[in-house]
Each structure stands twice: as C-alpha cells, then as structure tokens.
Coordinates of C-alpha atoms in Angstrom, one line a residue:
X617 CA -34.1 18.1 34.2
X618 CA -31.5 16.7 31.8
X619 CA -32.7 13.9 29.5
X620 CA -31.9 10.0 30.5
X621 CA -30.5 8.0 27.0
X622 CA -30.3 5.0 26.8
X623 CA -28.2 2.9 24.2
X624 CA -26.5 -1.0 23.6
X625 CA -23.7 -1.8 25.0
X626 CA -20.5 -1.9 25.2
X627 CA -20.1 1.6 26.3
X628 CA -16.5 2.2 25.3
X629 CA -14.6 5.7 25.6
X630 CA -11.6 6.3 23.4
X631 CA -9.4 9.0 22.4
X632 CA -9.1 7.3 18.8
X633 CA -10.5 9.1 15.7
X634 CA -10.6 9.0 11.9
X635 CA -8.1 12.1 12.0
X636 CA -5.9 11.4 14.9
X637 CA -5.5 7.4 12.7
X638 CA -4.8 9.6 9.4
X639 CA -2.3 11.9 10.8
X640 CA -0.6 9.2 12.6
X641 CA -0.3 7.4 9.2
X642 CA 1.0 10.4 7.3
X643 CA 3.7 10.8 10.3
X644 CA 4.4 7.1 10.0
X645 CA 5.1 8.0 6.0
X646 CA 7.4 11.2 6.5
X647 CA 10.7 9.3 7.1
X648 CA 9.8 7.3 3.2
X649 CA 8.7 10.4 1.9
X650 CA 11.8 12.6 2.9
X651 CA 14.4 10.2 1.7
X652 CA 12.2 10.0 -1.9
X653 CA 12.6 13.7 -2.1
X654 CA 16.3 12.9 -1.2
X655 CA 16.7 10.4 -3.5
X656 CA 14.9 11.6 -6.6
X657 CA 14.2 15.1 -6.0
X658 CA 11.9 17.4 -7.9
X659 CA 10.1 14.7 -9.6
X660 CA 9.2 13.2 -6.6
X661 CA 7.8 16.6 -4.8
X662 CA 5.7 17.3 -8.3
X663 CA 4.5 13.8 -8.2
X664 CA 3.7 13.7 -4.4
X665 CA 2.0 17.1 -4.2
X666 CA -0.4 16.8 -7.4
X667 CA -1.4 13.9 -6.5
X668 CA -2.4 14.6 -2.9
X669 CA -4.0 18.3 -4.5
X670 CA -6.1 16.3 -6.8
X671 CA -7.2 13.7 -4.9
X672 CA -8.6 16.7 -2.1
X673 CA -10.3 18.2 -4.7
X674 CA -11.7 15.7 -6.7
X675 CA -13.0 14.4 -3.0
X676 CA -14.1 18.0 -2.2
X677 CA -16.0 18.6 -5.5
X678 CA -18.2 15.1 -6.4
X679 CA -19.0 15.7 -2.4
X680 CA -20.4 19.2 -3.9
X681 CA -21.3 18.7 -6.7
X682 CA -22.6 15.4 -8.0
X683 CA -23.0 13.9 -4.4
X684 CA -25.0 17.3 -3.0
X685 CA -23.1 16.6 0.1
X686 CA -23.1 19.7 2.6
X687 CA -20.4 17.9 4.7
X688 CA -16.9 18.9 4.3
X689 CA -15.2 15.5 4.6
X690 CA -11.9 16.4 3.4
X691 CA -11.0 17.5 6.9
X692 CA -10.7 14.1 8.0
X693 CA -7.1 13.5 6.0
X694 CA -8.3 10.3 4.3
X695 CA -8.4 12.3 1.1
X696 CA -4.8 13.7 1.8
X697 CA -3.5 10.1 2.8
X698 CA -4.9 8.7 -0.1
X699 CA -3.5 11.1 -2.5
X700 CA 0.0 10.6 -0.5
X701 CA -0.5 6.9 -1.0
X702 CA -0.5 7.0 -4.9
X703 CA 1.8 9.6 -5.5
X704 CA 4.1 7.2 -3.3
X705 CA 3.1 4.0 -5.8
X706 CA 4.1 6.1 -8.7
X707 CA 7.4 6.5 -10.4
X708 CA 8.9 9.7 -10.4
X709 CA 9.2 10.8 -13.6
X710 CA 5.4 10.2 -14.5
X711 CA 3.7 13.1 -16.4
X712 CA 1.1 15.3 -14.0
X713 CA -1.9 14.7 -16.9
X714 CA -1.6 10.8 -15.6
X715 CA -1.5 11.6 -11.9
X716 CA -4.6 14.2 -12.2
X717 CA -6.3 10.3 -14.0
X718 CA -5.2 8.0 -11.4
X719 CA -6.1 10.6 -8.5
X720 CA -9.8 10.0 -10.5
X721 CA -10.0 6.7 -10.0
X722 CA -8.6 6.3 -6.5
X723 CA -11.2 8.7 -5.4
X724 CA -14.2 8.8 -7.9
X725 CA -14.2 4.7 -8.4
X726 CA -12.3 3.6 -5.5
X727 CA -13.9 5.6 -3.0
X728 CA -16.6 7.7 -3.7
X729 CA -18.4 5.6 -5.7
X730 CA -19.0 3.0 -2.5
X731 CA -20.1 6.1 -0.8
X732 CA -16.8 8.0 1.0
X733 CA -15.1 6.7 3.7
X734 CA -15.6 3.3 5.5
X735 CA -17.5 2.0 2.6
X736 CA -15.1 1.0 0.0
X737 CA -14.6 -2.2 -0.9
X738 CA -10.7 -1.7 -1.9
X739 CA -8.2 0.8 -1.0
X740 CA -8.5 3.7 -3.1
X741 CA -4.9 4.1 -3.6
X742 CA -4.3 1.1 -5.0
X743 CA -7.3 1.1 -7.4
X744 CA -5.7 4.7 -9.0
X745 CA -2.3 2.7 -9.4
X746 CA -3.5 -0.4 -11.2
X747 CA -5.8 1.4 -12.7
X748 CA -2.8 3.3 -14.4
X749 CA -0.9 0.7 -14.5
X750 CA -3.5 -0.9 -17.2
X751 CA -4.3 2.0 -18.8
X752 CA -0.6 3.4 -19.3
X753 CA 1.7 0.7 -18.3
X754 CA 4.6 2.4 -20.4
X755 CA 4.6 5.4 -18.5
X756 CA 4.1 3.4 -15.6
X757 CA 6.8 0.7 -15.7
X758 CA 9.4 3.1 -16.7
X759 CA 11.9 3.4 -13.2
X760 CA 13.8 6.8 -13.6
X761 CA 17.6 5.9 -11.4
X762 CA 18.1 7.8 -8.2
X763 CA 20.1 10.9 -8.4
X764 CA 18.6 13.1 -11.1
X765 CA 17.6 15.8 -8.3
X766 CA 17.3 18.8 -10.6
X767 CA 15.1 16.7 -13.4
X768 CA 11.8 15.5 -13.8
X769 CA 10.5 14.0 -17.0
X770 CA 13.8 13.7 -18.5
X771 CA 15.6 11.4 -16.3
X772 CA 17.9 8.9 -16.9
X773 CA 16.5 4.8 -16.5
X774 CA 16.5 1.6 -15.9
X775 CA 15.4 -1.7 -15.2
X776 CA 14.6 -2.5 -11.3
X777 CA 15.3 -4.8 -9.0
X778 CA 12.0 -7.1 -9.7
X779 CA 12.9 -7.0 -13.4
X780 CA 15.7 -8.4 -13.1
X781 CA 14.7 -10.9 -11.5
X782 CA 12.3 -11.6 -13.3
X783 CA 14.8 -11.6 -16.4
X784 CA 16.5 -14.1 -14.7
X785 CA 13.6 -16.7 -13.9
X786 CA 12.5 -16.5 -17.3
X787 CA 16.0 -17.1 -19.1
X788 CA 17.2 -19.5 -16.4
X789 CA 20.2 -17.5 -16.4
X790 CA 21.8 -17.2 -12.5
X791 CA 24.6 -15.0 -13.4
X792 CA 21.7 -12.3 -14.2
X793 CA 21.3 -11.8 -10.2
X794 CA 24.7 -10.5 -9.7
X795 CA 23.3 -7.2 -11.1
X796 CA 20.7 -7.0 -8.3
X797 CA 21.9 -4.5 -5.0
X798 CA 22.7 -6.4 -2.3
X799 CA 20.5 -6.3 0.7
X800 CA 22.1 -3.3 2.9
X801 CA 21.8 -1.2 0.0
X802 CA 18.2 -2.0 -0.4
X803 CA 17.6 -1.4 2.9
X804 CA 19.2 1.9 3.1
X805 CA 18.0 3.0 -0.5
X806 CA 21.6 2.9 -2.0
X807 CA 21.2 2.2 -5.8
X808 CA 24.4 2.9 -6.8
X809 CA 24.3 0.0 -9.1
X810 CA 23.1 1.8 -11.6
X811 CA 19.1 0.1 -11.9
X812 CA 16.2 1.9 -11.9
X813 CA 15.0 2.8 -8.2
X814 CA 10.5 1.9 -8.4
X815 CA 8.2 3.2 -7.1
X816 CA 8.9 6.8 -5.0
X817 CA 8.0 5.3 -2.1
X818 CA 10.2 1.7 -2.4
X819 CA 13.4 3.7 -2.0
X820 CA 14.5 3.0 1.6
X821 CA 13.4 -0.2 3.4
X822 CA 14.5 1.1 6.6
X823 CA 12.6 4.2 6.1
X824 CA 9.5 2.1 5.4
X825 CA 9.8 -0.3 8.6
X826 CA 10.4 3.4 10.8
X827 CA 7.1 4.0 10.1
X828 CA 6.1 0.6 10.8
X829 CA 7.5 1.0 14.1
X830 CA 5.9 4.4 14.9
X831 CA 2.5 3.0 14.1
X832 CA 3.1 -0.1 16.1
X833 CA 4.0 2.2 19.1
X834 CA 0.9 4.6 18.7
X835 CA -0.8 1.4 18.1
X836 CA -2.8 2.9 14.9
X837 CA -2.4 -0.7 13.4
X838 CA -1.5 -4.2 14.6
X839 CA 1.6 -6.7 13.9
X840 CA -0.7 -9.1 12.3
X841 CA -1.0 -8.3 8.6
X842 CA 2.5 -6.6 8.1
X843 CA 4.2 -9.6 10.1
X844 CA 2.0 -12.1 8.2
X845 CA 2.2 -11.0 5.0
X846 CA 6.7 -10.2 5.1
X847 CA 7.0 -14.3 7.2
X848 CA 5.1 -15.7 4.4
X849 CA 6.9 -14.2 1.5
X850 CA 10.2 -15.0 3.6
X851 CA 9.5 -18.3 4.1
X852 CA 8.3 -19.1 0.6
X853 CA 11.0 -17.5 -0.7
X854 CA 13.9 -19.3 0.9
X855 CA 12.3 -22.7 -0.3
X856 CA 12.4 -21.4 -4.1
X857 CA 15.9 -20.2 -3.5
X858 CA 16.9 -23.6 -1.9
X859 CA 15.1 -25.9 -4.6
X860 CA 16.5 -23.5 -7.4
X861 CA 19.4 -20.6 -6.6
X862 CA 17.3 -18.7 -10.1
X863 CA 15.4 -17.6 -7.5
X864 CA 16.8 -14.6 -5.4
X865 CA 17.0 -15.2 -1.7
X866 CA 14.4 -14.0 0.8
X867 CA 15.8 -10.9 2.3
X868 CA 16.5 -9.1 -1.0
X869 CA 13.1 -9.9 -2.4
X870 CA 11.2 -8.4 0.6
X871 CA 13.5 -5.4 -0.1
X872 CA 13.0 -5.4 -3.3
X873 CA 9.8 -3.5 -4.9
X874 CA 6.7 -2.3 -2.8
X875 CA 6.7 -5.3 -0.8
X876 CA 7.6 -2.8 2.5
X877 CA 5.0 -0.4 1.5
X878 CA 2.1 -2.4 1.1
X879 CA 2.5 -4.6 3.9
X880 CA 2.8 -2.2 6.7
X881 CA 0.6 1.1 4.7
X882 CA -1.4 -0.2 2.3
X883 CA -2.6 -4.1 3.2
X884 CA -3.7 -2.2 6.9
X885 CA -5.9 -0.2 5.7
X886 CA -8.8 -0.5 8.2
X887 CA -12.1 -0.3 5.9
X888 CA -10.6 -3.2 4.1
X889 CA -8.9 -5.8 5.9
X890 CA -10.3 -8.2 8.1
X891 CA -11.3 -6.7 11.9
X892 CA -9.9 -10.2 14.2
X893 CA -6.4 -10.4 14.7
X894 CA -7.1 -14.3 13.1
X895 CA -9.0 -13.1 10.3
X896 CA -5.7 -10.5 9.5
X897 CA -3.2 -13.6 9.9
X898 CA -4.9 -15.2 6.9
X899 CA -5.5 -12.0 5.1
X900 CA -1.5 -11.2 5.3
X901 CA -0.5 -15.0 4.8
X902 CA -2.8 -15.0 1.1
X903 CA -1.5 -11.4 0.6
X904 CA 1.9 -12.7 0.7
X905 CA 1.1 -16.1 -1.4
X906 CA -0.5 -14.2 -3.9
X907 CA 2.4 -11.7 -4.4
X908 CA 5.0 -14.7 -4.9
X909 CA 2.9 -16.4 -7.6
X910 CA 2.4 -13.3 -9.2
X911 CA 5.8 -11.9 -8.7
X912 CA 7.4 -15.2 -10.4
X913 CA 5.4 -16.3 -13.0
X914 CA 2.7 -13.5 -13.6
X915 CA 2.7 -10.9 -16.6
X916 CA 3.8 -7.9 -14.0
X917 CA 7.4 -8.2 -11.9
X918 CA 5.7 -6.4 -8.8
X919 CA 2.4 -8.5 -7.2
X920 CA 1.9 -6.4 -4.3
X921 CA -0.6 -4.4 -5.4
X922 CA -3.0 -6.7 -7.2
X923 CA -2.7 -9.0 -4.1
X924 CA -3.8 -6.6 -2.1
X925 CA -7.0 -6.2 -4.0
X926 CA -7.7 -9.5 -4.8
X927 CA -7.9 -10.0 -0.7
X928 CA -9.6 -6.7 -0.2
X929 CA -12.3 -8.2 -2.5
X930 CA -12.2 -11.6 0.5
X931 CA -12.7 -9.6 3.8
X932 CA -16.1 -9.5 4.2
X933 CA -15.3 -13.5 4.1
X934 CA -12.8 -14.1 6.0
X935 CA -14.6 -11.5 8.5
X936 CA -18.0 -14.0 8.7
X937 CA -15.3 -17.1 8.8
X938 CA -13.6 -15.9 12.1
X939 CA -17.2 -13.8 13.6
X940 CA -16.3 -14.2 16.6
X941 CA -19.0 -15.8 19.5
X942 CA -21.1 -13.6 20.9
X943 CA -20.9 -13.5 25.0
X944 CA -23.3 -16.1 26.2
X945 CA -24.2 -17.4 22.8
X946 CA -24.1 -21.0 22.9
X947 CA -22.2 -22.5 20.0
X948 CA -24.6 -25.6 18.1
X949 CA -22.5 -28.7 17.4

C-alpha cells in the first residue's frame, strides 16, 4: 500500500536546478573567458584558475571543518562560479597570495558566513573584489595592457578607460577623451591604443553580451535587470554628455569598465536580487544610478561593483514593496 502525502500548493514540476543554472552560467562566461586568455594570456589562466581552486576548497574545508557539515556542496558549481567570478573582477597581473585573500572573503564572509548557498545577503564575488580592492587597492588598480601573453607579474601598464575619464572630469580638460578607444574597439576588446585593458573579464563587450544572449535563450535569467541597469546608465549618460561634452558619450561608457559584466553576471545573481520582474526594474534602474554617481564624482573610476552591493543590501525591500497579492486576497483600501 503506497503512502498518500499531502503538501501546499502550487505543485510545480521543473527541469531547473541549482547545477543545471551554474553550468549554464559558466557556459554563458566561456566566450569572456576565452578572449581574456586571448588577450592577456598566462596571467589571466593563473589568475582565473587559483581563484576558482581556492574558492572550492576554502568552500569544501569550513563545510568540514569548522561548519561539521557532512554534505558535499561544492558539487553544485556555485563554489566554481564564484571563484570564476572574482578571478574575472581581477586584473591580470595580481599576485596569487592576494587571490588565495580575496577567494577568503568571497566565500568565508560572503557566503559561508550567511550559511552557504541561498542565504547570502551579497554576492560573494563581489564581496572578495571590494574587499581587495580596500585592502590592496595598489595592486588592485594597477591595469596590465593587452598583449603581454608570455608574462605575468611583470607586464607592461596603464591607465584605463574609466581613468581617463575620470582625468578628464576632474581637470575639465575635453581634449583628454581623445585618448579613450573608440566604441568598436571596446566592443571587440581591441586596445591597441595603448591603455591599460581592466579587469580580465571587461576585455570584449561583445563577448560579454554572447553570454547574455545564451542565458536569455536558456532562460537562466530575465531581461529585466541587465536591460534596466545598461538603459539607465545610457540614458543618464547622454544627458551629461549633452549638458557638458567632459562627459564621454553613452555607448563608450557602457563599454567601458565592468559595466557588461555586472549587469548581465553579477547584478543577476538569484539569492540577491529582487524575485518580481518589477522589483528587478527598480533594482537595475538604482544599480545603474548608483554606478553614474559613483563613476563621476566618487573616490573609485569603476561603480559597478559597490552599486551592486549597496542594492543587494535593498532586496529584501524592494521584494516586500512589490509582494505581490495573494490569489483571493482581498486588497484593504
């Protein structure tokens, strides 16, 4: 006699999982991460591969050891894909000892501490990167140039995009745009201007929105946040440029930076962003807001990243602002 149980509704049946969403993601990631290995060779494979190493076993062992945790969770990717993640927020040239610290803190403070996965507050990813990014911001603001294939800590650099134009705002000085790439390059990862290139994975725009459209088609993630977050930076943009030309145009400051790989990897993260497709338009429209005002007249030249925290810390908000009505509930004027 087989046993009757009985549970809530909805009774839903999908082929979705935590490690069919992760591998889809790392897929989504391989065109960015082959033109980085491309672009700045070894140091980008070192950097890439000890941080996704570390951040598995740092996962693996405070689940051991300090947690007492007989379930292997480091199966399910997230550990892999958050590892991938900071390596690809990290410059190329930066020294393994820093990676092994930053893997640390994306998975011992930004993850594990909440309790693993679907319990963190902020994306561990991001946590490791500004966590470096205080801690060692020499190290971490210094962009090796594209090119140096057969070197690793002794590359040739130089300033980026974003610093540039940030040189520019803070001087006044117009004629210090005319340094910048134009768009096509920045889109194809062409830095033959001689600049420093960012962040391994800011390389190649059209790299970046590949993977956006692969995840779009799988449907691991919606259009909402990375649509929300690139219109509002566009938009905002091209007024600045309008009132004052100091200001570089829209299209090559969305290229520009880790603007591309936050909005469409990092601000999507599911644990936390907003679950309504309404609560994600606001969520990407103050993500993008944010990243201006920081971008322009903050300390850093990239705003990305802290944006992206600063809203992680507002979900649970904006999630009880949109709740949406229960069926049958009747709504109290």
């Amino acid at each position: 006699m087989s046993k009757l149980i009985v549970s809530l509704s909805p009774h839903a049946h999908g082929q979705d999982t935590v490690e069919r969403n992760m591998r889809g993601v790392i897929i989504a990631l391989l065109p960015a991460l082959l033109v980085s290995f491309l672009y700045f060779g070894i140091g980008s494979v070192i950097v890439c591969l000890t941080s996704v190493v570390s951040c598995v076993f740092l996962e693996w062992a405070i689940n051991k050891y300090m947690l007492r945790n007989e379930r292997l969770t480091i199966t399910d990717g997230s550990a892999a894909l958050t590892g991938l993640l900071l390596g690809m927020n990290l410059p190329s040239n930066l020294p393994v000892w820093i990676i092994i610290i930053g893997a640390l803190f994306a998975i011992g403070v930004g993850k594990m501490t909440f309790g693993g996965l679907g319990q963190n507050i902020f994306n561990p990813a991001l946590v490791g990167r500004c966590a470096l990014l205080v801690a060692f911001p020499a190290q971490m603001t210094t962009w090796p140039q594209a090119g140096h294939l057969g070197s690793y800590i002794d590359v040739q650099t130089g300033a980026t995009p974003l610093a540039v134009m940030k040189d520019a705002i803070k001087t006044g000085d117009i004629s210090k745009l005319d340094q910048l790439p134009d768009a096509f390059s920045l889109l194809l990862g062409d830095q033959s201007m001689g600049g420093g290139a960012g962040t391994i994975g800011e390389i190649c725009g059209l790299a970046l929105l590949a993977g956006l459209a692969y995840m779009l088609w799988k449907k691991i993630i919606t259009w909402h946040i990375p649509v929300s977050i690139i219109g509002t930076v566009f938009v905002f943009s091209a007024v600045m440029h309008l009132v004052n030309p100091v200001y570089a145009d829209p299209t090559t400051v969305i290229l520009s930076g880790g603007l591309l790989l936050g909005a469409i990897f990092m601000a999507t993260d599911y644990v936390t962003s907003p679950m309504t497709p309404k609560g994600q338009l606001i969520y990407g429209v103050c993500i993008g807001l944010l990243t201006i005002i920081i971008r322009n007249w903050g300390s850093y030249p990239e705003g990305m990243s802290f944006a992206i925290l600063i809203m992680n810390a507002f979900t649970p908000l904006i999630n009880t602002y949109v709740k949406p009505r229960r069926f049958g509930e009747e709504v109290k004027k």
